[in-house]
Coordinates of C-alpha atoms and ligand atoms in Angstrom, one line a residue:
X1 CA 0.0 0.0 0.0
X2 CA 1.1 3.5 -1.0
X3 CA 1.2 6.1 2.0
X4 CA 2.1 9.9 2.1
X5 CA 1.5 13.2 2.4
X6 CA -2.1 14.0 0.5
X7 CA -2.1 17.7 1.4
X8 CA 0.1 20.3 3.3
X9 CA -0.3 23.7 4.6
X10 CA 1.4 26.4 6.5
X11 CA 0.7 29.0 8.8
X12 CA 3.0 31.7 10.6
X13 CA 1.8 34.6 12.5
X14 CA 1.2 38.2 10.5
X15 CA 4.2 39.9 12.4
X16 CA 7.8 40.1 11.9
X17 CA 11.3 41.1 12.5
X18 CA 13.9 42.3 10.0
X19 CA 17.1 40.9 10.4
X20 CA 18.9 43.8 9.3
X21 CA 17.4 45.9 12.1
X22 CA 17.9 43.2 14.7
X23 CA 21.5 43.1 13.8
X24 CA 21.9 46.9 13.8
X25 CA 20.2 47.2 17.5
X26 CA 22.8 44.2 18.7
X27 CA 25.5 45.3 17.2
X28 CA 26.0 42.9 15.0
X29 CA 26.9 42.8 11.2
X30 CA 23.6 42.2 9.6
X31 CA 25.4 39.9 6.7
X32 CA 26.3 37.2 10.4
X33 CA 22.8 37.0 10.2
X34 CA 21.8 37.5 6.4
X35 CA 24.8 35.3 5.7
X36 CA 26.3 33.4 8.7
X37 CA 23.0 32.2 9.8
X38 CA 21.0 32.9 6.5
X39 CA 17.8 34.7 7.7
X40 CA 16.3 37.7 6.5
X41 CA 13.1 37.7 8.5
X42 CA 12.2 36.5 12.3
X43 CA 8.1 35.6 12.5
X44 CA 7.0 37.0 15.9
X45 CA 3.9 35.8 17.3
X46 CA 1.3 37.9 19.0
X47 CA 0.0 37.1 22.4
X48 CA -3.3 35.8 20.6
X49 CA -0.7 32.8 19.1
X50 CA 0.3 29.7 20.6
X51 CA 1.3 26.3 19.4
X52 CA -2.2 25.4 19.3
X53 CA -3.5 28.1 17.3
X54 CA -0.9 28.4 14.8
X55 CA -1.3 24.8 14.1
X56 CA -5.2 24.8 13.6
X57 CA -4.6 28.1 10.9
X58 CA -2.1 25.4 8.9
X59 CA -4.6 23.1 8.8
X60 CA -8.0 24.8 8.8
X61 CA -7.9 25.9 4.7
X62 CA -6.7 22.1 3.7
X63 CA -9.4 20.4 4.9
X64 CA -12.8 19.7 3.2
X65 CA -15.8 17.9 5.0
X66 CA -14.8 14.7 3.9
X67 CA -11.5 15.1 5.2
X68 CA -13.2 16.2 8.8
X69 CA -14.9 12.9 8.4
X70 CA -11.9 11.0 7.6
X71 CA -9.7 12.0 10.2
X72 CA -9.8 10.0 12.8
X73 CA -6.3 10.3 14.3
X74 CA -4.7 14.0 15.7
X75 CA -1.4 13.8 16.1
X76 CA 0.7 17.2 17.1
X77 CA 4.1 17.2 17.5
X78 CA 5.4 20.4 19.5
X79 CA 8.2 21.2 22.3
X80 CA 6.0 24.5 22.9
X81 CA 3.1 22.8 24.1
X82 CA 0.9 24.7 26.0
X83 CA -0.1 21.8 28.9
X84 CA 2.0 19.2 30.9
X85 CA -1.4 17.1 30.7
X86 CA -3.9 18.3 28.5
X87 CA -2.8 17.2 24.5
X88 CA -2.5 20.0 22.0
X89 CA -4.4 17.8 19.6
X90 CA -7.6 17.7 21.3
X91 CA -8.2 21.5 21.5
X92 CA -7.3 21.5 17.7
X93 CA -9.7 18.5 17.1
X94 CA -12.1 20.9 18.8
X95 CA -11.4 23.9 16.7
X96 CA -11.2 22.3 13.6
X97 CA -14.8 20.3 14.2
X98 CA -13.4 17.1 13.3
X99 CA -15.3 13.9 13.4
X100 CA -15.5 13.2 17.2
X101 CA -14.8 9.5 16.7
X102 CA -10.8 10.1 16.6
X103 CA -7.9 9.9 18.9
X104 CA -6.2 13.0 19.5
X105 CA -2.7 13.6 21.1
X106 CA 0.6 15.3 21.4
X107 CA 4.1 13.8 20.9
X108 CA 7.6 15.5 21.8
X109 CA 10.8 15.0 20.9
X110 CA 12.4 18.1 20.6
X111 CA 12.5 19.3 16.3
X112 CA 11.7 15.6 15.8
X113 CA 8.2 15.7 17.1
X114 CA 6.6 15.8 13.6
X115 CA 8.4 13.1 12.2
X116 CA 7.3 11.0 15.0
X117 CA 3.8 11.5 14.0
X118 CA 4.4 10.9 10.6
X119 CA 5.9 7.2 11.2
X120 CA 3.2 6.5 13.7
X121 CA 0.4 8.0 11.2
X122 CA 2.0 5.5 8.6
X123 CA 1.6 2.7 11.0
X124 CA -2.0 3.5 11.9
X125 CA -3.1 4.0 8.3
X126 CA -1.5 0.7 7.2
X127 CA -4.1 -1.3 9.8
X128 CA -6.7 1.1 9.0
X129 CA -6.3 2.2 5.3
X130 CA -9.5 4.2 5.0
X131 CA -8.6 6.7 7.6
X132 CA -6.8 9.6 7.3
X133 CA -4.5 11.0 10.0
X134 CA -3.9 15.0 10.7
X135 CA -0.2 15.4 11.5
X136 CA 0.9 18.9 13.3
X137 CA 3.9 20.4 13.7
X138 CA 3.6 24.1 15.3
X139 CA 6.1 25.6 17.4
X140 CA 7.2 29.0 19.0
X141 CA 11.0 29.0 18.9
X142 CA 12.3 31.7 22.1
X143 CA 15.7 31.7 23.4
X144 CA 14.8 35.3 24.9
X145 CA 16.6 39.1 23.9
X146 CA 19.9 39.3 23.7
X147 CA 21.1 35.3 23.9
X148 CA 23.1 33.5 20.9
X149 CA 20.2 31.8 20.0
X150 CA 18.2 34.9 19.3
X151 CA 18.7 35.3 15.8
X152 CA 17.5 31.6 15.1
X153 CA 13.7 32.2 16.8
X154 CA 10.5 32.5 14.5
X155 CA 7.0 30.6 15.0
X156 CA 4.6 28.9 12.5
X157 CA 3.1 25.3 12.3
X158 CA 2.7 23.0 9.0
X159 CA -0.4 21.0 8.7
X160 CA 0.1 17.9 6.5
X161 CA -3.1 14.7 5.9
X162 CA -1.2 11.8 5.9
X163 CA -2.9 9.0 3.9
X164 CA -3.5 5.8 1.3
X165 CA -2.8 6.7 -2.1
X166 CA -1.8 10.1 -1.5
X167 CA -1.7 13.6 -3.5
X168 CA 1.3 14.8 -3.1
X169 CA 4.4 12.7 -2.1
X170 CA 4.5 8.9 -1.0
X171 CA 6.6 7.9 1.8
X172 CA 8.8 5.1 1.2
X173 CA 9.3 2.3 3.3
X174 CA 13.4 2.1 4.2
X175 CA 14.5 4.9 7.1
X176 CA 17.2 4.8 9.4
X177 CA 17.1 6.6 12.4
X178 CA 19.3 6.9 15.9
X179 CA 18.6 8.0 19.4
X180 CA 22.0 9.2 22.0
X181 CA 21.0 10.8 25.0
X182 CA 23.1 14.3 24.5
X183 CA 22.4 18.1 26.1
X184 CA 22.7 20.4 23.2
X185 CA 19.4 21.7 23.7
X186 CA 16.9 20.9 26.0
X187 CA 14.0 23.3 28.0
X188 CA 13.3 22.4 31.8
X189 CA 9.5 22.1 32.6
X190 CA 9.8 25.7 35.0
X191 CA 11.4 27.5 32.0
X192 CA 10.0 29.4 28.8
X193 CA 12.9 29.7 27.4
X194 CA 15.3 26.6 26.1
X195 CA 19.1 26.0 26.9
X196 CA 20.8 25.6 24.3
X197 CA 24.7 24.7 23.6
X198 CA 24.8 26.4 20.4
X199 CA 28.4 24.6 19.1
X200 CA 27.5 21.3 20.3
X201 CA 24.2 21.2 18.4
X202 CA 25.4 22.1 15.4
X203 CA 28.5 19.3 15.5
X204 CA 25.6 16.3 16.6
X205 CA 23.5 17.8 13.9
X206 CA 26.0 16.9 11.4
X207 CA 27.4 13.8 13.1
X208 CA 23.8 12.8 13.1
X209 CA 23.0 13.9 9.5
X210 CA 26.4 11.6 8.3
X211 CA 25.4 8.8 10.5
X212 CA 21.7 8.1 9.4
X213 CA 22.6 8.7 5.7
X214 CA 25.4 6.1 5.9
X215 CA 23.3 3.8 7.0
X216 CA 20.8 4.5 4.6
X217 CA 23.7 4.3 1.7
X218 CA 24.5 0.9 3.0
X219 CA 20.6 -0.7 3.7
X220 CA 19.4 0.6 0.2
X221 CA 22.2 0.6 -2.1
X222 CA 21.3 4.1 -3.0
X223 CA 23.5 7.0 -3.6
X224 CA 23.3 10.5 -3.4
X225 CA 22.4 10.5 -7.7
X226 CA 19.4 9.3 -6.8
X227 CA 18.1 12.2 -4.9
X228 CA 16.1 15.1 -6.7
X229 CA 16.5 17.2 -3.5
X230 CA 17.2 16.4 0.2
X231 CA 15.6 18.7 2.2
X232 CA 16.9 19.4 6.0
X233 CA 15.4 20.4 9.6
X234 CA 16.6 23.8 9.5
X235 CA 17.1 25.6 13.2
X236 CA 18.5 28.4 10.5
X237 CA 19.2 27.8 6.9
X238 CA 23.1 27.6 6.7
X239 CA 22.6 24.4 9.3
X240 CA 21.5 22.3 6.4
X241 CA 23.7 23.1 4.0
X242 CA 26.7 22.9 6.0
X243 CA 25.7 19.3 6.9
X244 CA 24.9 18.5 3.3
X245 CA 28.8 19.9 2.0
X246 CA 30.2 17.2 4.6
X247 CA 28.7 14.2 1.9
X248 CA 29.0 16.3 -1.7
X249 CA 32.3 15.1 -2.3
X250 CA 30.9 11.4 -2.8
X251 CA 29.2 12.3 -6.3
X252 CA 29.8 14.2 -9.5
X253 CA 29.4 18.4 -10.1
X254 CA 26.5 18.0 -12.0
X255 CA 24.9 16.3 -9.1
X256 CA 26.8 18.5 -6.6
X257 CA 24.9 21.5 -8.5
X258 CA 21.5 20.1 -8.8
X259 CA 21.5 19.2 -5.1
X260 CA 22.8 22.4 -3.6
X261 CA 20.4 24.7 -6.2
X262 CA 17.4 22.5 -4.8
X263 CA 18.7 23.1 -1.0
X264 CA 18.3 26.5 -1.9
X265 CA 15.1 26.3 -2.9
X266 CA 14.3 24.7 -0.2
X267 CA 15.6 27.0 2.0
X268 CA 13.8 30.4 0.6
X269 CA 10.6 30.1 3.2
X270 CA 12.9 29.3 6.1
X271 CA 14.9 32.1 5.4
X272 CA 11.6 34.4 5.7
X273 CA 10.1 32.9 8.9
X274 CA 12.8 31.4 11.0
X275 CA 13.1 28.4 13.2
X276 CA 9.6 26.7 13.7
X277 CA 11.3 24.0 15.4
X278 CA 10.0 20.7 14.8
X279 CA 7.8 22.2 11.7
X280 CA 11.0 23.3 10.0
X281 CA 11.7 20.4 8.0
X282 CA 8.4 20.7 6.2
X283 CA 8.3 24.1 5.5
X284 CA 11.4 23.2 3.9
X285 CA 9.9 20.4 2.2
X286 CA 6.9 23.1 1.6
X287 CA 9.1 25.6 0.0
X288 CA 11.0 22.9 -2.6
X289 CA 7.4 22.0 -3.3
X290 CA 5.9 25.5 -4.1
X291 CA 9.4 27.7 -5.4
X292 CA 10.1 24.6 -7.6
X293 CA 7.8 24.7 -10.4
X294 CA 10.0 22.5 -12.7
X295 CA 10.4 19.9 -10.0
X296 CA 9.9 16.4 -12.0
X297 CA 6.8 14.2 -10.6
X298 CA 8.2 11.0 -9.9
X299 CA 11.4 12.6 -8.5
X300 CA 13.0 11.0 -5.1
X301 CA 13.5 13.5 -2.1
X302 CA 15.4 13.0 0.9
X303 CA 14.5 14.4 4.3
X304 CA 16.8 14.7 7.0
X305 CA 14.6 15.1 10.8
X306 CA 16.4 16.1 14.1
X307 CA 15.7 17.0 17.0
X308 CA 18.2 17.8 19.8
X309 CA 18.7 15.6 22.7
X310 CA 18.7 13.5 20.4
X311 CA 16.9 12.0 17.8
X312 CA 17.8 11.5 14.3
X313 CA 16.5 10.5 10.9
X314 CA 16.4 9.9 7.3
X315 CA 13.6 8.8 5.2
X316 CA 12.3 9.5 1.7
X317 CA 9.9 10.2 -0.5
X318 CA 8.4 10.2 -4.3
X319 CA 6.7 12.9 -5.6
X320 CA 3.2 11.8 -7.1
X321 CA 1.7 12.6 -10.5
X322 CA 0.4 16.4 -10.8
X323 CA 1.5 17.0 -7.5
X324 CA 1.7 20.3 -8.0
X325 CA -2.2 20.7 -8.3
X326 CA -2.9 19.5 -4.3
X327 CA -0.7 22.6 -3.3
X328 CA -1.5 26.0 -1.6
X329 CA 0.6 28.1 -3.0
X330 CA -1.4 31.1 -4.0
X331 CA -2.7 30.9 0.0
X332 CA 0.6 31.0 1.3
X333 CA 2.0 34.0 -0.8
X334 CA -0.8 35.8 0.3
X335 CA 0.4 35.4 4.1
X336 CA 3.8 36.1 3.5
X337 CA 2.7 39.3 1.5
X338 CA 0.0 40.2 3.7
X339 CA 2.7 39.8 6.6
X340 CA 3.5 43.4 8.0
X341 CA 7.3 44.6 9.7
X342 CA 7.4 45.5 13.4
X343 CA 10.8 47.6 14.8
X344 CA 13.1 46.0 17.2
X345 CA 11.6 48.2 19.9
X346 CA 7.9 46.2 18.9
X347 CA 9.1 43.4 18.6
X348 CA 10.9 43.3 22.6
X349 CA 7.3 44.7 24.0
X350 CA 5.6 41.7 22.2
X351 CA 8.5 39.3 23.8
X352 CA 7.7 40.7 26.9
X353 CA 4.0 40.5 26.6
X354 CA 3.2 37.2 27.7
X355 CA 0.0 35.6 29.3
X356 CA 0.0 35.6 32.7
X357 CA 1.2 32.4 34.7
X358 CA 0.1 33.5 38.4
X359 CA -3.6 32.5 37.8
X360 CA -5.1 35.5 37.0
X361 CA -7.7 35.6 33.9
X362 CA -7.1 37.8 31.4
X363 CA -9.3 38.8 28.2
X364 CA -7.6 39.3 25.3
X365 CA -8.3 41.8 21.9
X366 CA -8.5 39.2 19.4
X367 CA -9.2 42.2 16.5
X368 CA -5.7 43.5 15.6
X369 CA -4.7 39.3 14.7
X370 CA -6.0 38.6 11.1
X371 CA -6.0 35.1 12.0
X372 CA -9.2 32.7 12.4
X373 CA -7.7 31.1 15.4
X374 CA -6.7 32.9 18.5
X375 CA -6.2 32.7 21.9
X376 CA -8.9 34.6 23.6
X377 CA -7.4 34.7 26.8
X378 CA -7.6 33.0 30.2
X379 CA -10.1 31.7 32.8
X380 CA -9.8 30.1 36.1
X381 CA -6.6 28.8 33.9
X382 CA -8.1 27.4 31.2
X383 CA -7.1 28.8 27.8
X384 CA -9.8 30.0 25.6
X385 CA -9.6 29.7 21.9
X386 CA -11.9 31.5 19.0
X387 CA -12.6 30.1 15.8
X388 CA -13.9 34.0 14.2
X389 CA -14.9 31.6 11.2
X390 CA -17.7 29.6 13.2
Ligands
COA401 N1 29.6 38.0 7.5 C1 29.3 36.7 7.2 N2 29.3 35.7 8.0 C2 29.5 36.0 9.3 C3 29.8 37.3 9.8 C4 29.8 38.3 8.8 N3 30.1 39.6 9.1 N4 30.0 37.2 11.1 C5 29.9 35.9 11.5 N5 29.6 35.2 10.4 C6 29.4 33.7 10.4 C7 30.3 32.9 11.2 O1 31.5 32.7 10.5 C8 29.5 31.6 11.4 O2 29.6 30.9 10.2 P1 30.0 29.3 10.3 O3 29.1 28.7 11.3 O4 29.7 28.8 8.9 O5 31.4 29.3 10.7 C9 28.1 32.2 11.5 O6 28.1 33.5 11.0 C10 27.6 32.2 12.9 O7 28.5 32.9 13.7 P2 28.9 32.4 15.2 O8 29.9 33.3 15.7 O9 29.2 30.9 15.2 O10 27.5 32.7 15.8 P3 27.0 32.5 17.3 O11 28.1 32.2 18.2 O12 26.2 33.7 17.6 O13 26.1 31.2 17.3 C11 24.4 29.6 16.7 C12 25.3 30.7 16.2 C13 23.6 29.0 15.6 C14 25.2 28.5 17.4 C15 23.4 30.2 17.7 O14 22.6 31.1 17.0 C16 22.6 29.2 18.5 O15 22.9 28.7 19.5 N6 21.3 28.9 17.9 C17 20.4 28.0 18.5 C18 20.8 26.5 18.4 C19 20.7 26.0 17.1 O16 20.0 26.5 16.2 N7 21.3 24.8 16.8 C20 21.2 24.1 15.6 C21 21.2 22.6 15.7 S1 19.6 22.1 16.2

């Protein structure tokens, strides 16, 4: 049985930052950012966003009633969850009105979180081939004003159906994957903001990254020729690429060129949003898709998941016929150009501006947030959500 991706979509919030400024107010030069870490925009989310709302936008304009019906399975991967109990999935089930017949949970694993739902989606659809599984990946990345990790936040969510016979991409069946229990990131339960060893990360990344895909290389017989694209989790987009120069060397300059034009590609809606955490793969996976328009059907991509701590994998894909016409592109230009620039001086107030955690309610203005889906506020510490569409 064929399983994959049937439809995928994106949300990030309508704020952001531009790196050039943020560089200027830290004293930095802009081009460590532009070009040492390879972002030109930071997404900041408004206190009406949270994991849970920025993952039911991505998925609210993909799905038609028959999908709603079909679901029967919520699975949201996050490290910004928004409850030590209480699963993200089932207040998205909730604002989404899917069919109430379905399971709904959250998984965590640091970046890795949405690949972990997609391999246990797979599983579930292969018992139970007519159902359709809603896979989440929405996080708010915050290392806090002024740290190293600061220039690598942003926040967003991707929205993907996982299913039989799918649309877009088919998953195929060979993966390797590795688990070592390292602290290169990691965020206590009493903190907001992660810890991060910045050098470290990046060195497992790629030790990772070289690892997996060796395996790969020796279970499958494959090579890099036979990749279209590989697409990367991307904490910021010169990560990937500097873990994909470490295995170039094996193969020839044409497909040296083809492979690092396509990580390019791939890169262009990273560069624009910044780290969504464990949604970042797939937007890079998103923006090979959409930026690509000559991009083959039939063609073999590669993704590479990881999320510190850490867990790694590889695993691959083929790109289905007309997969191009199960996209949303014209919806997701329309939030990056509807998208409007806040100073640095906004952007620390919104930072600062967070909901409160002593027990007090609070009501929030939900009109300045074009979104459908917004945190409403706070009572008796439950978090209350609006759906403007209903
Ligand atoms: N022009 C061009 N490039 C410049 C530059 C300039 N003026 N100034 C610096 N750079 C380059 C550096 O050479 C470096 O490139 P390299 O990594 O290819 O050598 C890059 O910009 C970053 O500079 P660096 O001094 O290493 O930055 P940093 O100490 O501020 O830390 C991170 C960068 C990524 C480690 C930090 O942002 C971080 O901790 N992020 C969060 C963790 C993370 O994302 N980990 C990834 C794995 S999950």
């Amino acid at each position: 049985m064929n399983i994959g991706i049937d439809k995928i979509g994106f949300y990030t919030p309508h704020l952001y930052v531009d790196m050039n400024q943020l560089a200027v107010a830290r004293n930095v030069e802009p081009e460590k950012f532009t070009i040492g870490i390879g972002q030109e925009k930071m997404a900041i989310p408004p206190i009406t966003q949270d994991s849970v709302t920025l993952a039911a936008n991505a998925a609210l304009d993909i799905l038609d009633d028959r999908d709603k019906e079909q679901i029967d399975f919520v699975i949201f991967g996050t490290e910004s969850g928004i409850d030590h109990s209480k699963s993200a999935g089932v207040y998205v089930h909730e604002l989404l009105d899917l069919n109430p017949n379905a399971r709904s949970i959250e998984v965590k694993q640091a970046c890795y979180g949405a690949t972990a739902a997609i391999q246990m989606a797979k599983g579930h659809i292969a018992l139970n081939p007519e159902s359709k599984v809603l896979v989440l990946g929405a996080d708010i990345a915050r290392y806090g004003l002024n740290t190293g990790g600061e220039s690598t936040q942003g926040a967003g969510a991707v929205a993907m159906i996982i299913s039989a016979d799918p649309k877009v991409m088919i998953l195929e069946e060979k993966s390797t994957y590795l688990t070592k229990d390292i602290m290169d990131f990691w965020r206590p339960v009493y903190s907001d903001r992660a810890f991060v060893d910045g050098k470290f990360s990046n060195e497992q990344y790629i030790s990772f990254f070289q690892e997996v895909w060796k395996q790969y290389k020796e279970q499958t017989g494959r090579n890099l020729e036979d990749f279209e694209a590989i697409c990367f989790h991307l904490p910021y987009t010169k990560m990937g690429l500097k873990a994909l120069r470490t295995v170039l060397a094996e193969t020839t300059e044409d497909v040296q060129e083809r492979l690092t034009s396509n990580y390019k590609i791939s890169t262009k809606y990273n560069r624009i949003v910044g780290n969504i955490y464990t949604g970042s793969l797939y937007l890079s996976f998103l923006s090979l898709l959409e930026l690509k328009e000559d991009l083959q059907d039939g063609s073999r991509i590669g993704l590479f998941s990881y999320g510190s701590g850490a867990v790694g994998e590889f695993f691959t894909g083929i790109l289905q016929n007309n997969y191009r016409d199960h996209l949303y592109v014209q919806q997701h230009n329309q939030l990056f150009e509807e998208r409007k620039e806040v100073s640095v001086d906004e952007y620390e107030a919104i930072f600062g501006n967070t909901l409160p955690t002593d027990g007090s309610n609070i009501e929030l203005d939900v009109t300045n947030d074009p979104a459908a889906i917004c945190v409403s506020g706070i009572t008796e510490h439950m978090r209350q959500y609006v759906n403007k569409r209903r």
